[in-house]
Amino acid sequence: VAGAEGGAAAASGDLQVIGNATVDVVEQLGVEIVLEARLANFPLTLSRVDANSAVASGDNIRVATSADHLHFFDTDTELSIR
């Protein structure tokens, strides 16, 4: 499982396009949104997405972030890999 911090990555200005993802779940958290998505059938959690973003379940989105803001987790142990 992978996760990316959208707001922090956007602020850094060092964005790299990862690919296109399909949004499964949109969780509104006040000033930010957390997205659960699939990138090439790979589960992806995107956090710190601007709450003003017009995104809904089923939408296809382009994912871009900084490598410094990517986090990977073992699906069996749920421990951080990086």
mmCIF file of C-alpha atoms in Angstrom:
data_model
loop_
_atom_site.group_PDB
_atom_site.id
_atom_site.type_symbol
_atom_site.label_atom_id
_atom_site.label_comp_id
_atom_site.label_asym_id
_atom_site.label_seq_id
_atom_site.Cartn_x
_atom_site.Cartn_y
_atom_site.Cartn_z
ATOM 1 C CA VAL A 1 0.000 0.000 0.000
ATOM 2 C CA ALA A 2 1.290 3.464 -0.788
ATOM 3 C CA GLY A 3 0.392 6.893 0.490
ATOM 4 C CA ALA A 4 1.209 10.405 -0.628
ATOM 5 C CA GLU A 5 0.852 13.761 1.096
ATOM 6 C CA GLY A 6 -0.647 16.126 -1.468
ATOM 7 C CA GLY A 7 -0.437 19.485 0.278
ATOM 8 C CA ALA A 8 3.154 19.095 1.417
ATOM 9 C CA ALA A 9 4.260 17.879 -1.992
ATOM 10 C CA ALA A 10 2.570 20.749 -3.801
ATOM 11 C CA ALA A 11 4.235 23.259 -1.510
ATOM 12 C CA SER A 12 7.679 21.844 -2.275
ATOM 13 C CA GLY A 13 7.386 22.597 -6.009
ATOM 14 C CA ASP A 14 9.263 19.368 -6.852
ATOM 15 C CA LEU A 15 6.371 17.343 -8.281
ATOM 16 C CA GLN A 16 6.669 14.226 -10.409
ATOM 17 C CA VAL A 17 3.661 12.668 -12.152
ATOM 18 C CA ILE A 18 3.128 9.132 -10.886
ATOM 19 C CA GLY A 19 0.212 8.268 -13.189
ATOM 20 C CA ASN A 20 -3.565 8.251 -13.429
ATOM 21 C CA ALA A 21 -5.694 6.801 -10.648
ATOM 22 C CA THR A 22 -9.368 6.029 -10.121
ATOM 23 C CA VAL A 23 -10.878 7.440 -6.921
ATOM 24 C CA ASP A 24 -12.742 4.884 -4.790
ATOM 25 C CA VAL A 25 -13.474 6.899 -1.619
ATOM 26 C CA VAL A 26 -13.478 10.623 -0.809
ATOM 27 C CA GLU A 27 -13.246 11.447 2.910
ATOM 28 C CA GLN A 28 -13.889 15.110 3.775
ATOM 29 C CA LEU A 29 -11.904 16.216 6.851
ATOM 30 C CA GLY A 30 -12.651 19.927 7.028
ATOM 31 C CA VAL A 31 -9.671 21.771 5.485
ATOM 32 C CA GLU A 32 -8.431 18.704 3.628
ATOM 33 C CA ILE A 33 -9.587 15.536 1.880
ATOM 34 C CA VAL A 34 -8.224 11.998 2.066
ATOM 35 C CA LEU A 35 -8.650 9.954 -1.125
ATOM 36 C CA GLU A 36 -8.570 6.186 -1.442
ATOM 37 C CA ALA A 37 -7.728 5.373 -5.044
ATOM 38 C CA ARG A 38 -6.302 2.715 -7.377
ATOM 39 C CA LEU A 39 -3.281 3.305 -9.570
ATOM 40 C CA ALA A 40 -2.911 0.430 -12.071
ATOM 41 C CA ASN A 41 -4.938 -1.723 -9.629
ATOM 42 C CA PHE A 42 -2.541 -0.765 -6.805
ATOM 43 C CA PRO A 43 -4.207 0.727 -3.675
ATOM 44 C CA LEU A 44 -3.170 4.306 -2.969
ATOM 45 C CA THR A 45 -4.099 6.703 -0.171
ATOM 46 C CA LEU A 46 -3.716 10.406 -0.899
ATOM 47 C CA SER A 47 -3.772 12.711 2.118
ATOM 48 C CA ARG A 48 -3.719 16.477 2.592
ATOM 49 C CA VAL A 49 -5.692 17.119 -0.609
ATOM 50 C CA ASP A 50 -7.206 20.632 -0.698
ATOM 51 C CA ALA A 51 -10.837 20.521 0.509
ATOM 52 C CA ASN A 52 -11.832 22.791 -2.395
ATOM 53 C CA SER A 53 -10.818 20.106 -4.908
ATOM 54 C CA ALA A 54 -13.763 18.965 -7.003
ATOM 55 C CA VAL A 55 -13.266 15.205 -6.846
ATOM 56 C CA ALA A 56 -15.793 12.392 -6.434
ATOM 57 C CA SER A 57 -15.795 8.622 -6.197
ATOM 58 C CA GLY A 58 -15.279 7.140 -9.670
ATOM 59 C CA ASP A 59 -13.285 10.119 -10.969
ATOM 60 C CA ASN A 60 -10.016 9.560 -12.829
ATOM 61 C CA ILE A 61 -7.276 11.830 -11.517
ATOM 62 C CA ARG A 62 -3.631 12.497 -12.359
ATOM 63 C CA VAL A 63 -1.410 11.863 -9.336
ATOM 64 C CA ALA A 64 1.717 13.969 -8.850
ATOM 65 C CA THR A 65 3.854 14.237 -5.723
ATOM 66 C CA SER A 66 7.407 14.586 -4.502
ATOM 67 C CA ALA A 67 9.314 11.368 -3.809
ATOM 68 C CA ASP A 68 10.033 12.759 -0.334
ATOM 69 C CA HIS A 69 6.316 12.601 0.424
ATOM 70 C CA LEU A 70 5.664 8.997 -0.617
ATOM 71 C CA HIS A 71 5.157 6.391 2.101
ATOM 72 C CA PHE A 72 4.953 2.614 1.574
ATOM 73 C CA PHE A 73 3.441 0.029 3.912
ATOM 74 C CA ASP A 74 3.576 -3.775 4.072
ATOM 75 C CA THR A 75 0.024 -5.053 3.484
ATOM 76 C CA ASP A 76 0.477 -7.981 5.886
ATOM 77 C CA THR A 77 2.127 -6.245 8.849
ATOM 78 C CA GLU A 78 0.933 -2.672 8.102
ATOM 79 C CA LEU A 79 4.456 -1.524 9.042
ATOM 80 C CA SER A 80 6.152 1.282 7.152
ATOM 81 C CA ILE A 81 8.590 0.137 4.461
ATOM 82 C CA ARG A 82 9.724 3.674 3.694
#
